Every structure is written in structure tokens, then in C-alpha cells.
Tab-separated table of C-alpha atoms in Angstrom:
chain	number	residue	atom	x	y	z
A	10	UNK	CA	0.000	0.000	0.000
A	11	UNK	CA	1.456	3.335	-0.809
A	12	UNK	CA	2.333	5.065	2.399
A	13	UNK	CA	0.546	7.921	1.699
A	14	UNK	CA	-2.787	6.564	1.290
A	15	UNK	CA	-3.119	6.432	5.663
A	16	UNK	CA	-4.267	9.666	6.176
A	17	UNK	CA	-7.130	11.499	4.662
A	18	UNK	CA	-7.185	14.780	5.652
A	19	UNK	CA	-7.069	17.181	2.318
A	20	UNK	CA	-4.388	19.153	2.891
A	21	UNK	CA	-2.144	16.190	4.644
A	22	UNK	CA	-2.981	13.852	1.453
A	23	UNK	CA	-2.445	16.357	-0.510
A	24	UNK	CA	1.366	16.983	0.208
A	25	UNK	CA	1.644	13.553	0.568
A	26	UNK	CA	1.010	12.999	-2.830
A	27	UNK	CA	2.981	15.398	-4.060
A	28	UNK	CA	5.966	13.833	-1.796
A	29	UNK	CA	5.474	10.723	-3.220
A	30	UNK	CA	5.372	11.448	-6.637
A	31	UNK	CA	8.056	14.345	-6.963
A	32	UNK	CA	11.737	13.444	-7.705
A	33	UNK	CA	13.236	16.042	-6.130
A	34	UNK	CA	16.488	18.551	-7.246
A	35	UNK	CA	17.023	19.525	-3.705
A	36	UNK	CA	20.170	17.141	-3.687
A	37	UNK	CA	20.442	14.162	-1.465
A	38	UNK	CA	18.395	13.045	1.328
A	39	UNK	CA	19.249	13.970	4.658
A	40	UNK	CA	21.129	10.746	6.270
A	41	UNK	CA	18.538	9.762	9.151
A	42	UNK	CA	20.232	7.062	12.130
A	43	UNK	CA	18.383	4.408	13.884
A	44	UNK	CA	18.338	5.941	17.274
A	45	UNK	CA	20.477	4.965	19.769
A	46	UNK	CA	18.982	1.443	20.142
A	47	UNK	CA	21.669	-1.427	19.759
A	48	UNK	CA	19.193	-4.023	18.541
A	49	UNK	CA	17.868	-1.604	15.144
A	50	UNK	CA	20.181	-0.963	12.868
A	51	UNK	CA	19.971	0.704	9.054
A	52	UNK	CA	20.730	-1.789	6.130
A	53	UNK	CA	20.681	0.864	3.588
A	54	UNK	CA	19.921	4.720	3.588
A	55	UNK	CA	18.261	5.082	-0.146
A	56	UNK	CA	18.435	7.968	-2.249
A	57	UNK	CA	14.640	9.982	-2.411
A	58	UNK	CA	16.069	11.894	-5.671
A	59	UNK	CA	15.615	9.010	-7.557
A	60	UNK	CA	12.578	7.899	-6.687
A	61	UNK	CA	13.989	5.138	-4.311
A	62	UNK	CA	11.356	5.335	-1.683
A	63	UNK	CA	10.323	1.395	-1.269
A	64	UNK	CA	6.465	0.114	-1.275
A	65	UNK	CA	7.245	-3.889	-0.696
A	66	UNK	CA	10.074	-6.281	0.179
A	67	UNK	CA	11.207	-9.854	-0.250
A	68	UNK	CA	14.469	-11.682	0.710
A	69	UNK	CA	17.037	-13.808	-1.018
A	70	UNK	CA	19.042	-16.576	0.456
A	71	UNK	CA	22.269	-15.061	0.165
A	72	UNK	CA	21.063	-11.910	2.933
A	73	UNK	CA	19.874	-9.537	0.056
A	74	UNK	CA	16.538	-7.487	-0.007
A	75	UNK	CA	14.268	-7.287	-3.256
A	76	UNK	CA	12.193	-4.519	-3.018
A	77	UNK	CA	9.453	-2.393	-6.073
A	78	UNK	CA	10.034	1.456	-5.884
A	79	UNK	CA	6.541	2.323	-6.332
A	80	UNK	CA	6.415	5.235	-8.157
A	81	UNK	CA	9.619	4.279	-10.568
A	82	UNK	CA	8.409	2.103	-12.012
A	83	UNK	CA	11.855	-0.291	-10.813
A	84	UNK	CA	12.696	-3.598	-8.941
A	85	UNK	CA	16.012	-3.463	-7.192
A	86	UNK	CA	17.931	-5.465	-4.826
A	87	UNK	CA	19.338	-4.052	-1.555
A	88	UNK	CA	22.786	-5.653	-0.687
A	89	UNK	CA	23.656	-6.695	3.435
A	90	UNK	CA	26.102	-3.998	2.843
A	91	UNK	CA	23.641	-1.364	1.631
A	92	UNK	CA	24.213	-1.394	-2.299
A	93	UNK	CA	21.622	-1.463	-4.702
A	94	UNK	CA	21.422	-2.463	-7.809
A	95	UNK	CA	18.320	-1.863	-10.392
A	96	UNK	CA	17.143	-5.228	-11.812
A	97	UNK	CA	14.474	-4.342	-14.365
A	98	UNK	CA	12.878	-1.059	-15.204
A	99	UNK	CA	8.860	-1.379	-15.649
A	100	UNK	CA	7.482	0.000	-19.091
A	101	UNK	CA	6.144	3.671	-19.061
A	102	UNK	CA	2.176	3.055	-19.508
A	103	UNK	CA	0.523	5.056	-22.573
A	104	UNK	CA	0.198	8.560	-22.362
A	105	UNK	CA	-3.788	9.719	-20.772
A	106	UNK	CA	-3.663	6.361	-18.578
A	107	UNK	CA	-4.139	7.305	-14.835
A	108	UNK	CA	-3.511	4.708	-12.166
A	109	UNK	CA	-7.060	4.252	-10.049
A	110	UNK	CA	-6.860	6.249	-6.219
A	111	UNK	CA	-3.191	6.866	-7.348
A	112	UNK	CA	-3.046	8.771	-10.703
A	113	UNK	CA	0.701	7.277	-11.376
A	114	UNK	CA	2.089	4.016	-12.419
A	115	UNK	CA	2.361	1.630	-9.541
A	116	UNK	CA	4.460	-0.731	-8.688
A	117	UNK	CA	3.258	-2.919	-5.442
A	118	UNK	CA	3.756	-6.510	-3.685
A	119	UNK	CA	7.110	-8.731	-4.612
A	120	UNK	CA	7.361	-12.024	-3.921
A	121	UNK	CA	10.149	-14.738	-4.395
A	122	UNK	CA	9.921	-18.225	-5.321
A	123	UNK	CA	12.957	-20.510	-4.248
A	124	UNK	CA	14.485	-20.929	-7.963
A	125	UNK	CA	14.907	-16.870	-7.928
A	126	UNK	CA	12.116	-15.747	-10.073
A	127	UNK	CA	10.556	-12.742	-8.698
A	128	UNK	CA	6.579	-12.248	-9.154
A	129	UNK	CA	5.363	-8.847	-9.071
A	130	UNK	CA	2.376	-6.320	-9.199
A	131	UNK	CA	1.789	-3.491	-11.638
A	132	UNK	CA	-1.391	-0.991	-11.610
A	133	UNK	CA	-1.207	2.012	-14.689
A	134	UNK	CA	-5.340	2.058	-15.108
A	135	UNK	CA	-4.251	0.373	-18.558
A	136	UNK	CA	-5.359	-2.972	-20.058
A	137	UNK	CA	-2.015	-3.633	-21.633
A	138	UNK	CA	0.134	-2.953	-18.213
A	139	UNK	CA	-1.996	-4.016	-15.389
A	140	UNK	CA	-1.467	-7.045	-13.474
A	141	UNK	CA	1.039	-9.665	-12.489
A	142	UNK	CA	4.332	-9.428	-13.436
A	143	UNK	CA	7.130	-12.386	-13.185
A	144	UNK	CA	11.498	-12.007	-13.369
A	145	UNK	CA	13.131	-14.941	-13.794
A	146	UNK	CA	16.783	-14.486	-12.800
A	147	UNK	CA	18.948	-13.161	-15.884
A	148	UNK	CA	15.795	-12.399	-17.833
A	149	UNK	CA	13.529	-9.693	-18.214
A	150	UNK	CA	9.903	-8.702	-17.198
A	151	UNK	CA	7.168	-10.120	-18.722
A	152	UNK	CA	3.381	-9.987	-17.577
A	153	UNK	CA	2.048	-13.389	-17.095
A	154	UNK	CA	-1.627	-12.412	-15.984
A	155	UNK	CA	-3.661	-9.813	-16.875
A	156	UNK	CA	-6.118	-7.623	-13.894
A	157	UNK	CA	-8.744	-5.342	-14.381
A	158	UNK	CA	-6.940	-1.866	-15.407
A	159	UNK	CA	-9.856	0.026	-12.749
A	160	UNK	CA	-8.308	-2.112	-9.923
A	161	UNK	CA	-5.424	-1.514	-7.745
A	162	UNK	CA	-3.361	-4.634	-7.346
A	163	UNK	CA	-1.342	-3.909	-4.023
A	164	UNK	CA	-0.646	-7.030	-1.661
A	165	UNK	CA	1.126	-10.245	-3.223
A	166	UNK	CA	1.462	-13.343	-1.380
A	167	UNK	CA	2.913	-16.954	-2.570
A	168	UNK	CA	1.645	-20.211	-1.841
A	169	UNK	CA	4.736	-22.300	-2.125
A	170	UNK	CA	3.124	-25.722	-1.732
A	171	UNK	CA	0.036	-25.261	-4.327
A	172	UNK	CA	2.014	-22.868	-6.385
A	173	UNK	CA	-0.728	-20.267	-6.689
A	174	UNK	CA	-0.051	-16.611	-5.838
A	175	UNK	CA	-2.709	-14.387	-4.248
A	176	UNK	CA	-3.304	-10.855	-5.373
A	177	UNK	CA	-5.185	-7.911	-2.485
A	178	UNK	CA	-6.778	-5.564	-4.819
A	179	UNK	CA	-7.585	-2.287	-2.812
A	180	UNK	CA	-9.868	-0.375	-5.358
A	181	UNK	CA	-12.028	-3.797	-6.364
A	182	UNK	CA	-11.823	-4.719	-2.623
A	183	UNK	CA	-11.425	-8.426	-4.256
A	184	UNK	CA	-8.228	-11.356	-3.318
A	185	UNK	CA	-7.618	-12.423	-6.881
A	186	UNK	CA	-5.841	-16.134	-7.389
A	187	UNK	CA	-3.765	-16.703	-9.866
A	188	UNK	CA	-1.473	-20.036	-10.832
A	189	UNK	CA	2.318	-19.353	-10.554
A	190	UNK	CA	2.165	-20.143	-14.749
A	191	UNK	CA	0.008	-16.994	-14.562
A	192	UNK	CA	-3.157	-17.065	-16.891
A	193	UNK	CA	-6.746	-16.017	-16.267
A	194	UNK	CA	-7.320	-14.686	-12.477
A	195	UNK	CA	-9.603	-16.177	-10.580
A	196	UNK	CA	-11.849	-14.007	-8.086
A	197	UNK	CA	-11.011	-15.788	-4.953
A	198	UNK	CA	-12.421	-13.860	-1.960
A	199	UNK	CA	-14.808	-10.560	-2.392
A	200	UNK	CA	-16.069	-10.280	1.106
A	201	UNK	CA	-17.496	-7.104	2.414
A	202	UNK	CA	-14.655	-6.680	5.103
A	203	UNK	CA	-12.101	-6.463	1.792
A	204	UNK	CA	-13.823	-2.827	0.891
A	205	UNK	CA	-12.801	0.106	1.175
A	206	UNK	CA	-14.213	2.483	3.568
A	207	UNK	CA	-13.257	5.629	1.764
A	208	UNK	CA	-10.000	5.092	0.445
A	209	UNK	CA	-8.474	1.558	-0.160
A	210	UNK	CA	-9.274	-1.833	1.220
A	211	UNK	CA	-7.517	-4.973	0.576
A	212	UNK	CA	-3.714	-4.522	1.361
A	213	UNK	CA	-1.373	-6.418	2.688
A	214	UNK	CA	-1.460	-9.874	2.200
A	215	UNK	CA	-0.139	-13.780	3.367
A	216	UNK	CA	-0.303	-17.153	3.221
A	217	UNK	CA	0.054	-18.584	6.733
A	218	UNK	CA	-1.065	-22.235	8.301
A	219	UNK	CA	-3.661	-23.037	5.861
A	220	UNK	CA	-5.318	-19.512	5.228
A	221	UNK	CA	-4.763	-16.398	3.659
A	222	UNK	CA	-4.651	-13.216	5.809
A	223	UNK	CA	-5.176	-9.507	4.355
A	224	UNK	CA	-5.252	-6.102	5.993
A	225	UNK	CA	-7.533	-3.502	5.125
A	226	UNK	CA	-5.687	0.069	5.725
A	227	UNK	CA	-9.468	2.024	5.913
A	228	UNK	CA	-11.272	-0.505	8.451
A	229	UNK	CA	-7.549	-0.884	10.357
A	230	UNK	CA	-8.087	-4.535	10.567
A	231	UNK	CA	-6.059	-8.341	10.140
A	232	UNK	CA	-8.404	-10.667	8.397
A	233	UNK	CA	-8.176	-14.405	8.051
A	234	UNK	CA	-9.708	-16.617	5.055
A	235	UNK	CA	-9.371	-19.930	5.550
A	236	UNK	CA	-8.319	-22.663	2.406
A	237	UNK	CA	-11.177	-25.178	2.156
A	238	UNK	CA	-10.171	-28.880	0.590
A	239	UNK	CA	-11.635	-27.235	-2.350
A	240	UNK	CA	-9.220	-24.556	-2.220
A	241	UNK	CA	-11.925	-22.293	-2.280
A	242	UNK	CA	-12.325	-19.196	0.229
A	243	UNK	CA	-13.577	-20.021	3.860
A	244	UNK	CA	-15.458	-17.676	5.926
A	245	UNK	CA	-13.384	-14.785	6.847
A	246	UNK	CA	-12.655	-14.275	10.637
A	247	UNK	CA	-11.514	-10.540	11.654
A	248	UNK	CA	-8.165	-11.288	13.646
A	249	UNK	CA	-7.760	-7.938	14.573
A	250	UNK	CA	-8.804	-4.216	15.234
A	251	UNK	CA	-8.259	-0.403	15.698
A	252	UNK	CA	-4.914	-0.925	13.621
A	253	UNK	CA	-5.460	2.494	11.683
A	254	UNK	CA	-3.721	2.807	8.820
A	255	UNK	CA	-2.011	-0.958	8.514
A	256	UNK	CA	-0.447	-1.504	5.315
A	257	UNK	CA	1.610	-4.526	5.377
A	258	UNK	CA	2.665	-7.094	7.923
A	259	UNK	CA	4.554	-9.887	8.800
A	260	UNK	CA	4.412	-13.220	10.999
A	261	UNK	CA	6.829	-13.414	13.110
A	262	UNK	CA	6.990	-17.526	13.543
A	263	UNK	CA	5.556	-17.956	16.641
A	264	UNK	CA	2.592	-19.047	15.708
A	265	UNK	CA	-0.269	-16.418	14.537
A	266	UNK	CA	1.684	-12.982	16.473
A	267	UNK	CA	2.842	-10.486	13.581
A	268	UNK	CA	3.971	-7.637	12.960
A	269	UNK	CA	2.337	-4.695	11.377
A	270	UNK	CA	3.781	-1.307	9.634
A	271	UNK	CA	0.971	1.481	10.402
A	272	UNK	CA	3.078	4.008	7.687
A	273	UNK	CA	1.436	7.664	8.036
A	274	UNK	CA	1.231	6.987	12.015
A	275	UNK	CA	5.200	5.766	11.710
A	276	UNK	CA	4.904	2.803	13.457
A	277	UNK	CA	5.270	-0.883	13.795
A	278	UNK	CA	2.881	-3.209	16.052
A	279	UNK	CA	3.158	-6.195	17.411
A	280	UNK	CA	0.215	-7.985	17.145
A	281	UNK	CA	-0.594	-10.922	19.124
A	282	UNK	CA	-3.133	-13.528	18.256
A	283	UNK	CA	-6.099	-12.392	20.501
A	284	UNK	CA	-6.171	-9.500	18.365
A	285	UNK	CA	-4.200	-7.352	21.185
A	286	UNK	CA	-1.430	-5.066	19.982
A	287	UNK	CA	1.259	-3.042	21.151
A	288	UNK	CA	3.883	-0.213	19.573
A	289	UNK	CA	7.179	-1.654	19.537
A	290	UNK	CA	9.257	0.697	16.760
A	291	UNK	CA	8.915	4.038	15.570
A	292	UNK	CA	10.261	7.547	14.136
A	293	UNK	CA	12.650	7.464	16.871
A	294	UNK	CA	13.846	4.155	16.012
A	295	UNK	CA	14.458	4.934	12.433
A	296	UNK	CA	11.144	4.227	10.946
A	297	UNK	CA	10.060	6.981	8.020
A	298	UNK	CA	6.692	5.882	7.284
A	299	UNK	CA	7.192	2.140	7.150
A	300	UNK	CA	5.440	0.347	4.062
A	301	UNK	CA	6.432	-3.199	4.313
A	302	UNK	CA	8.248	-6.004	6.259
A	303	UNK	CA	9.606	-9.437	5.781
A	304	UNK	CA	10.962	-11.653	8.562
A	305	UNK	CA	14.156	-14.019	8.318
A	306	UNK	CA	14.642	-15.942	11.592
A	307	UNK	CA	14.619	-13.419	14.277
A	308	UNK	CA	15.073	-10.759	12.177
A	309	UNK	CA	12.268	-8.239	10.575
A	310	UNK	CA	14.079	-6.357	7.721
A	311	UNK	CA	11.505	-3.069	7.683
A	312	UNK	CA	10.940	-0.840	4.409
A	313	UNK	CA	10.574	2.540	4.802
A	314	UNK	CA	9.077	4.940	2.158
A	315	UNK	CA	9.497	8.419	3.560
A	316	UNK	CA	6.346	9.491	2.120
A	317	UNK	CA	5.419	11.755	4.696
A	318	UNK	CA	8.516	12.679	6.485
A	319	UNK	CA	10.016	13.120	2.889
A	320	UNK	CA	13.543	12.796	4.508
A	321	UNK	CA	15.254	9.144	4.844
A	322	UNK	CA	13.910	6.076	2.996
A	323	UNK	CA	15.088	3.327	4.244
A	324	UNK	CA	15.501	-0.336	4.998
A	325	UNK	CA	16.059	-1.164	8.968
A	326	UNK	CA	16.364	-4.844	10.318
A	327	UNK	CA	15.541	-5.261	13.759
A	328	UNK	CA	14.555	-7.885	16.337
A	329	UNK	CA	11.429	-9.706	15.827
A	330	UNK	CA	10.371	-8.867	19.173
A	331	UNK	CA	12.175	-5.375	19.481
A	332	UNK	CA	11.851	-4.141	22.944
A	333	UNK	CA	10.389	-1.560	23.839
């Protein structure tokens, strides 16, 4: 979910958008630390001139980050060290197409599969651009399933062991399914709690212990679909409240607890399984609007747009469980 979508005050969304969509020629970003906390430190400081402000993350074996600018239109990969390096460059949609809720090209949710290709979402509002994308290692982008162009494919998760992907869309308010050979979508969930409530719905999205899960940044909630034998949608459970602004989140391995990036409100909750939820990171810990997360072992490796603070994009790791 882009960052900026949290708040939706006029004048706040306003500049937001502007921030997010702006490349800059005031010269490079101010270098932001990660407070004085030993247990949070800052993978990579990113460059906001270039439109390197990060909307969703994945990990590699080797300790590298894969993350979409969204507004670049580029997939890069974030060295341990802090290096990045551009892997493929989205195509520029037609001239007159406008991206719906956003206005510009999109790029949202990454996932990898364990041979290295990279799967990949891409709203423009055209017919030709819109949908899932797929990067095998060495080669170049190619669209392997078309979605509706008045959608806004944002949340991407991967079911390893059925090889299906699933797509949040936040406009439609719809969980799309799709095989990992792309081809027609299939509309897999459309329940009322996916809508939108005045801005976006659908969000974030995962496939954990037999279900898939999706926030819903306007109703602030974590909801749970289970898989039937069918593989058809279950009936969807609400997991979680009064998480404002949630765009996407992370399980943590123990169990159901995750964690969840609340951007505009510069955050990072732990959320347990009852539903209850705590504050365990934030703008002092070198958060700048967080927009995604993805957990290796004890590790959360946090992506940070810098929408609103339009200062230090960024990608953190930290503890799991950071204390706090």
C-alpha cells in the first residue's frame, strides 16, 4: 500500500502525494540514524532523488533485499552492505492512462519463489500494463496475468506448496488467485470486510497455516480466510482491530503474532493472536513511514518509504520482538 494513502485529511494527502510522486532537485536526502537502540540498525539509507522510496520487500538466500520502488516504475535489490542495484525497469504506460486512487504508475507486492524468479504487481489504469508481473533471474519482465486496469493490485502473497499466488486488490476490494504459470485470475475472496471504507481496502497480504490473511488500511483490521479442501475461500474471521492505517505485515513464527507497519502513524505493532497489539518501533527508532516487512529468523528487515517525512527512505532490520 502506498504510504501515503493512511491519512485522509485534504491538505495532509495532498502533500503527501505530491511527496510521493516528486523526484526532487534539492540534492540528497538527509542521512537519518536508527536511534540509539543497539538491537535496530539501518541496512541501507536510499536515495529519495531518484525515486527510491520502497512500497514492498522480499528476501534472497544469500542476505539480500528485493524490493518495487513504487512510483519508478523499478525492482532493485538491496545488498547486506547497503548497495543497490536496479534489476528491471517497468514499461512507461501510454500517455492519458491514470492509475485508479493513485493517478501514477504503480508498482506494489514482490514475492520470491525458491528458484529466484521474482513475481510482481503493476497498476497504470491500462489494459495492456496491469497485473502480475514475473522475473526470472537473468531475464527480463514479462506480464504473465492480466487484472482489471480500474483495480489496484497492491498485496502479493505466494503459496509455495500449491504454487498459486494471491493478489489484495484495494480499489475492487477483491483477493484475486492466480497459478504461478500466470493465466486467467480467478476471483477468490470478495467479502465485504475487503472494501474500502473511503480510500483503499484490501492490502497487505499472506499465506500462513492453511489460510490467507489480508489487511484492510481504511477498516484498520487483520483478516483471516481460511483454504477449504476445495481450495476455495472459507469464511473470513476478523483477527484484529483499531490498527489504523495498517499496510503490510509480517508473521513473526511464533505461531499467529505479527507484525504490522501502520506508515502515516510511523509505526510498527506487534500484534498478538487475541487481536491485542502493542507499539514496539517508531520515528525514533528509524522508521520513516514504514510500508512493508519481511521476517528471516529473528530478524524483521523493515521498508521505509518516507512518504510523509520526505527525509530518509530506508531499509532497517531489527529484532522480531524489538523491545520496547
Amino acid at each position: 500500500m502506498p504510504p501515503f494513502l493512511a491519512r485522509t485529511r485534504t491538505g495532509l494527502l495532498a502533500s503527501a502525494v505530491a511527496a510521493a510522486l516528486a523526484v526532487t532537485a534539492a540534492g540528497p536526502a538527509t542521512t537519518a540514524t536508527a536511534g540509539t537502540r543497539p538491537d535496530v540498525r539501518v541496512v541501507a539509507h536510499l536515495d529519495i532523488t531518484t525515486g527510491q522510496r520502497p512500497e514492498n520487500i522480499t528476501l534472497e538466500p544469500g542476505g539480500s533485499a528485493v524490493v518495487t520502488f513504487a512510483y519508478s516504475r523499478r525492482i532493485a535489490r538491496i545488498s547486506p552492505d547497503g548497495t543497490v542495484r536496479v534489476l528491471a525497469t517497468l514499461p512507461e504506460p501510454p500517455a492519458g492512462s491514470t492509475t485508479p486512487a493513485l493517478t501514477s504508475p504503480f508498482l506494489g507486492g514482490i514475492v520470491r519463489a525458491h528458484d529466484g524468479t521474482l513475481y510482481f504487481l503493476y497498476a497504470t489504469g491500462s489494459s495492456d500494463l496491469t497485473g502480475l508481473w514475473r522475473l526470472r533471474p537473468g531475464g527480463t519482465p514479462q506480464r504473465i496475468a492480466a487484472l482489471p486496469a480500474d483495480g489496484l493490485p497492491n498485496g502479493l502473497a505466494l503459496d509455495r506448496h500449491e504454487h498459486r499466488l494471491y493478489v489484495a486488490d484495494s480499489v475492487l476490494g477483491t483477493v484475486w488467485r492466480v497459478p504461478v504459470t500466470g493465466g486467467t485470475p480467478t476471483r477468490w475472496a470478495a467479502a465485504p470486510e475487503l472494501a474500502a471504507a473511503g480510500f483503499l481496502g484490501a492490502n497487505g497480504i499472506k499465506v500462513h497455516h492453511g489460510a490467507v490473511w489480508v489487511s484492510n488500511l481504511d477498516r484498520g483490521t487483520v483478516l483471516r480466510f481460511p483454504v477449504t479442501r476445495q481450495g476455495t475461500a472459507g469464511r473470513v474471521e476478523t483477527r484484529a482491530t483499531g490498527l489504523a492505517g495498517i499496510d503490510d505485515f509480517a508473521f513473526t513464527g511464533h505461531g499467529d503474532t505479527l507484525l504490522a507497519a501502520i506508515n502515516a502513524d510511523n509505526e510498527i505493532a506487534l500484534v498478538r493472536p487475541g487481536g491485542r497489539h502493542r507499539v514496539v518501533l517508531t520515528g525514533a527508532d528509524g522508521l520513516e513511514n514504514p510500508t512493508s516487512l519481511a521476517v528471516r529468523g529473528t530478524t524483521a528487515y523493515i521498508a521505509s518509504g518516507a512518504y510523509f517525512t520526505d527525509d530518509d527512505p530506508n531499509l532497517l532490520a531489527a529484532p522480531v520482538a524489538p523491545r520496547r
